[in-house]
Amino acid sequence: MHDALHARGVCVERGGRRIVRGVDVDAAGGRVTAILGPNGAGKTTLLKALLGLVPSTGTIRIFGWTLGDLSARQRAQRLAYVPQQTQLSATLAVRDVVAQGRFAHRSSLARLDAGDRRRVSAAMRTAGVEAWAERTFPSLSGGEQRLVLIARAVCTGARILLLDEPTSSLDVAHRLHILDLLRRLASDGRAVVCVLHEIDDARQHTDDAVVLAGGSTVAHGPAAATLSADLVDRVWGVDMIEAGGIGFRLRQGVTS
Amino acid sequence: MHHAAAGTRRIPLAVAFAAGALATAIAVALGLLLGRGDLGDPALRETLLRLRLYRAAVAFGTGAALAVGGVLVQGLFRNPLASPSVLGATAGASLGGQLAMLLVATLGAGLGTAIAPEMFLPLGCMAGALLALVVLLTIVRGTRDLLVLLLCGFLLSSLCVSIGAFLTTVGQKSWELGRAMLAFTVGGVAGAGPRQVAVVWAIAGIGAVAAWAWARPLDVMLSGQEEAESLGVDTRVVRRWCVVWTALLSAGAVAVGGNIGFVGLVVPNAMRALVGVGHRALVPASALAGGVFLVLCDVAARMVPAHGELPLGVVTGLIGAPMFLIMLARSHLWGGGRA
C-alpha cells in the first residue's frame, strides 16, 4: 500500500544556495500533516517542490507515480495547492474561481459539463462558500478568499491537498473554521499537508508534524509527541508553557 | 444561473454581440458614405465606394488584429497596461517594413517579379516581427519568469526603434522614400487594396480563432503562473503560443496599417468592463470592437479638416489616450485591482 505522498531526500537549490536539504515527507490519506519551522526554514519551498512548482532533486512519489513523470494535468488531478497569497485580482465570480479546479479534467476547448457543474457546487458546499457563488472574488475578505481557494482545491478532485499557511492573518473564527475544514477533508480520505506557523494549532488539529530548521528535517512524527517543549526550545528558542492560558473552539454544530 | 464562461458579465453576451454587429454595420456605412469625393456623381460613385470599402475592410481587420493581440498580451502578463509592443513584435514588424521599403527603393526592378512590389512591405513586417520573436524566445528560453520576458521585449523594442530611426535617416536621401517611410511610421490605411484586405483579414481571423482557443488556459492564468501550473496549465506552452500569435497579429496590423497605437491597449480594457474578464467572450468582443473603433478613427481621419488626411496613428492616439485615462480613473481595469 503506497502512502499518498512519499518524498525522500528532497533538495532545492536557488542561486547556488541550498534551501531544502534532503527532507523526507510522508502523507497518508485520512491524516493531516503539518510542516512547521521558523521563518526561512524552507517550508514554502518544500511545499512547492512537492507540487513540482520548483525544480528539486530527490524522490517524490504520488500514489506510487514519480512526480516528474506526470504531465501538468496529471499532477493537477492528484495534487491540489492552496497558496498563502493568491495572485488572483481579476473580477471573476466565486463560482468561476472554483470552476478553475476542473481545468485539468477536460480539454482546453471543452465547456463545463453537468458533472463538472455538480462538482463545483459540491466543492462550494463543502467549503461553505455557496452563498457567495455570484460575488466577485476581490470583493471577499481575506478569510473568505482563503475558503474559496480551498473550495477550488477540493473541486480538482485531487486526493492530496497542499496548503501554504492556510490560517495566517485570519481572525480566530476563520482560523478555526479552516482547521475544522481541513480535518473534515482528511476524514473523507484525503491526505492533507499544510505549512503552519502556530505550534498549538499543529498540536491540536493535525496528526503528524515535520519540523524544519535551516532547510533540514529536525523532527517528524505524531504532532502532539513531536512538538515537545524541548524541540520548541531547540528550534524556535522559546519556552513552551503547557499550563494555563485560554483557548477557543468552534461552537457545537458549527462547521464553516 | 451558472456562468458558462469565466468572468462576471455586465451585459448578457447575446446583447453584447448584437450591439457589436449593429456598431459594425453603422461603422461600415459611415466608412462608405463619408469622406472626400461626391457620391452623387455617377461616374465616381462605384470607384469611390470600392476604395472606401477596401479602406474600411483593412481598417476593420487591422483594428481587430491589434485588439486581439492586446487581449493576448494582457492576459499573458496579467497586466491591463501591457500591449503587443512590450514583446518587441510591433517594433520588429515596423523595422522589417522600413527595411523592405529601403530594399525596394534601392534595388527596384532588381528584386524580380516573383513577388508583387506592394507585398514587400507586408512580408518585411512579417519577417521583422518573427525575427524579433525568435530572438526574444532564444534569449528567454528556459526561464519561467515573465519579468525577464517583459524586460527583454522592452530592450528588443528599443533596439528595433533605434535601427528603424537610423533607416529612416538613410531613407531621407530620396524625398519620396523619406515621405513614404514617415507615412508608414505614423500609420494609415489610405490606398488599401484587395491584397491588403486579404493579408490582414487572414491574419486577424486566424489569430482571433487561435486566441479564442487559448481562452481557458488564459482564464486560469489570471490566478498567476504558479497557481495556474498547479491547476494543470502548461504555462510554458501557453506563453510560447500566445507570444507567437501576438507577434503575427502585430505584424499583420503593422504591415497594412503602419504604426497605430492605443487600439491594443484601450479596446480590451473597454470590453472587459462590458463582457467581463473571461477570454472566451473577451476575444471576439475585442476583435469586433477593435475593428469598429479603427473604422471610425479612419472616418475621423478623413473628415477632420487638415492639409491632406490626418494620419490614422495620430487619430487613435488623440482618441485612445484620453479614453485610457478615463478608464484608469474609473478603475475598471481588472476590477480596480493590482496591475
PDB file of C-alpha atoms in Angstrom, chain A residues 48 51-54 72-73 75-76 79-81 83 85-93 95-96 99-101 103-104 106-112 117 134-136 149 152 156, chain B residues 1-8 10 78 144 212-217 219-234 276-278 280 334-339:
ATOM      1  CA  LYS A  48       6.320  23.958  -3.877  1.00  0.00           C
ATOM      2  CA  LEU A  51       3.920  20.220  -6.076  1.00  0.00           C
ATOM      3  CA  GLY A  52       6.567  20.255  -8.794  1.00  0.00           C
ATOM      4  CA  LEU A  53       6.418  24.058  -8.963  1.00  0.00           C
ATOM      5  CA  VAL A  54      10.148  24.480  -8.251  1.00  0.00           C
ATOM      6  CA  ALA A  72       0.851  19.108 -15.654  1.00  0.00           C
ATOM      7  CA  ARG A  73      -2.741  17.863 -15.966  1.00  0.00           C
ATOM      8  CA  ARG A  75      -0.364  16.277 -11.400  1.00  0.00           C
ATOM      9  CA  ALA A  76      -3.306  18.633 -11.035  1.00  0.00           C
ATOM     10  CA  LEU A  79      -2.306  17.211  -6.098  1.00  0.00           C
ATOM     11  CA  ALA A  80      -4.142  20.412  -5.229  1.00  0.00           C
ATOM     12  CA  TYR A  81      -2.495  23.594  -3.986  1.00  0.00           C
ATOM     13  CA  PRO A  83      -1.326  29.305  -1.834  1.00  0.00           C
ATOM     14  CA  GLN A  85      -1.324  34.656  -1.022  1.00  0.00           C
ATOM     15  CA  THR A  86      -3.224  34.312  -4.282  1.00  0.00           C
ATOM     16  CA  GLN A  87      -2.257  36.351  -7.335  1.00  0.00           C
ATOM     17  CA  LEU A  88      -5.884  36.444  -8.428  1.00  0.00           C
ATOM     18  CA  SER A  89      -7.200  40.003  -8.512  1.00  0.00           C
ATOM     19  CA  ALA A  90      -9.470  39.755 -11.565  1.00  0.00           C
ATOM     20  CA  THR A  91     -13.191  40.293 -11.063  1.00  0.00           C
ATOM     21  CA  LEU A  92     -14.077  36.631 -11.502  1.00  0.00           C
ATOM     22  CA  ALA A  93     -17.206  35.308  -9.811  1.00  0.00           C
ATOM     23  CA  ARG A  95     -18.222  30.106  -8.889  1.00  0.00           C
ATOM     24  CA  ASP A  96     -15.819  30.681 -11.800  1.00  0.00           C
ATOM     25  CA  ALA A  99     -14.578  26.011 -11.551  1.00  0.00           C
ATOM     26  CA  GLN A 100     -10.874  26.597 -12.377  1.00  0.00           C
ATOM     27  CA  GLY A 101     -10.385  23.397 -10.384  1.00  0.00           C
ATOM     28  CA  PHE A 103      -9.383  22.677 -15.852  1.00  0.00           C
ATOM     29  CA  ALA A 104      -7.223  19.549 -15.700  1.00  0.00           C
ATOM     30  CA  ARG A 106     -11.277  18.445 -19.734  1.00  0.00           C
ATOM     31  CA  SER A 107      -9.777  19.701 -22.957  1.00  0.00           C
ATOM     32  CA  SER A 108      -8.959  23.390 -23.200  1.00  0.00           C
ATOM     33  CA  LEU A 109     -11.777  23.855 -25.710  1.00  0.00           C
ATOM     34  CA  ALA A 110     -14.489  21.944 -23.826  1.00  0.00           C
ATOM     35  CA  ARG A 111     -17.127  23.673 -21.752  1.00  0.00           C
ATOM     36  CA  LEU A 112     -18.037  22.588 -18.223  1.00  0.00           C
ATOM     37  CA  ARG A 117     -21.012  21.789 -12.536  1.00  0.00           C
ATOM     38  CA  GLU A 134     -22.110  35.044  -7.727  1.00  0.00           C
ATOM     39  CA  ARG A 135     -19.984  37.565  -5.807  1.00  0.00           C
ATOM     40  CA  THR A 136     -16.686  38.667  -7.284  1.00  0.00           C
ATOM     41  CA  LEU A 149      -9.310  28.744  -2.751  1.00  0.00           C
ATOM     42  CA  ARG A 152     -11.168  25.300  -5.783  1.00  0.00           C
ATOM     43  CA  THR A 156      -9.945  19.427  -8.578  1.00  0.00           C
TER      44      THR A 156
ATOM     45  CA  MET B   1     -27.784  30.541 -13.005  1.00  0.00           C
ATOM     46  CA  HIS B   2     -24.384  29.267 -13.945  1.00  0.00           C
ATOM     47  CA  HIS B   3     -21.860  31.326 -15.862  1.00  0.00           C
ATOM     48  CA  ALA B   4     -20.593  29.124 -18.653  1.00  0.00           C
ATOM     49  CA  ALA B   5     -17.567  31.323 -19.214  1.00  0.00           C
ATOM     50  CA  ALA B   6     -15.289  32.866 -16.639  1.00  0.00           C
ATOM     51  CA  GLY B   7     -15.882  36.410 -15.522  1.00  0.00           C
ATOM     52  CA  THR B   8     -18.756  38.466 -14.246  1.00  0.00           C
ATOM     53  CA  ARG B  10     -22.029  43.414 -17.075  1.00  0.00           C
ATOM     54  CA  ARG B  78      -1.955  39.680 -16.188  1.00  0.00           C
ATOM     55  CA  ARG B 144       9.583  30.894 -16.337  1.00  0.00           C
ATOM     56  CA  TRP B 212     -10.083  32.064 -28.544  1.00  0.00           C
ATOM     57  CA  ALA B 213      -8.691  28.519 -28.414  1.00  0.00           C
ATOM     58  CA  TRP B 214      -6.277  29.627 -25.660  1.00  0.00           C
ATOM     59  CA  ALA B 215      -9.089  31.330 -23.714  1.00  0.00           C
ATOM     60  CA  ARG B 216      -9.456  28.714 -20.965  1.00  0.00           C
ATOM     61  CA  PRO B 217      -5.762  28.459 -20.046  1.00  0.00           C
ATOM     62  CA  ASP B 219      -8.606  32.410 -17.735  1.00  0.00           C
ATOM     63  CA  VAL B 220      -6.836  30.088 -15.290  1.00  0.00           C
ATOM     64  CA  MET B 221      -3.620  32.105 -15.663  1.00  0.00           C
ATOM     65  CA  LEU B 222      -5.467  35.088 -14.208  1.00  0.00           C
ATOM     66  CA  SER B 223      -4.561  33.393 -10.911  1.00  0.00           C
ATOM     67  CA  GLY B 224      -0.857  33.739 -11.640  1.00  0.00           C
ATOM     68  CA  GLN B 225       1.732  31.372 -13.027  1.00  0.00           C
ATOM     69  CA  GLU B 226       2.212  29.077 -10.015  1.00  0.00           C
ATOM     70  CA  GLU B 227      -1.479  28.633  -9.293  1.00  0.00           C
ATOM     71  CA  ALA B 228      -2.182  28.032 -12.982  1.00  0.00           C
ATOM     72  CA  GLU B 229       0.537  25.372 -13.120  1.00  0.00           C
ATOM     73  CA  SER B 230      -0.851  23.705 -10.004  1.00  0.00           C
ATOM     74  CA  LEU B 231      -4.256  23.628 -11.719  1.00  0.00           C
ATOM     75  CA  GLY B 232      -2.814  21.821 -14.742  1.00  0.00           C
ATOM     76  CA  VAL B 233      -1.902  24.632 -17.147  1.00  0.00           C
ATOM     77  CA  ASP B 234       1.377  24.130 -19.007  1.00  0.00           C
ATOM     78  CA  GLY B 276     -16.160  40.593 -18.118  1.00  0.00           C
ATOM     79  CA  VAL B 277     -12.642  39.232 -17.828  1.00  0.00           C
ATOM     80  CA  GLY B 278     -13.311  35.747 -19.291  1.00  0.00           C
ATOM     81  CA  ARG B 280     -13.957  33.339 -24.365  1.00  0.00           C
ATOM     82  CA  TRP B 334      -9.388  44.254 -13.694  1.00  0.00           C
ATOM     83  CA  GLY B 335     -11.807  45.373 -11.017  1.00  0.00           C
ATOM     84  CA  GLY B 336      -9.520  48.140  -9.845  1.00  0.00           C
ATOM     85  CA  GLY B 337      -7.134  45.505  -8.510  1.00  0.00           C
ATOM     86  CA  ARG B 338      -3.432  45.111  -8.891  1.00  0.00           C
ATOM     87  CA  ALA B 339      -1.967  45.512 -12.313  1.00  0.00           C
TER      88      ALA B 339
END
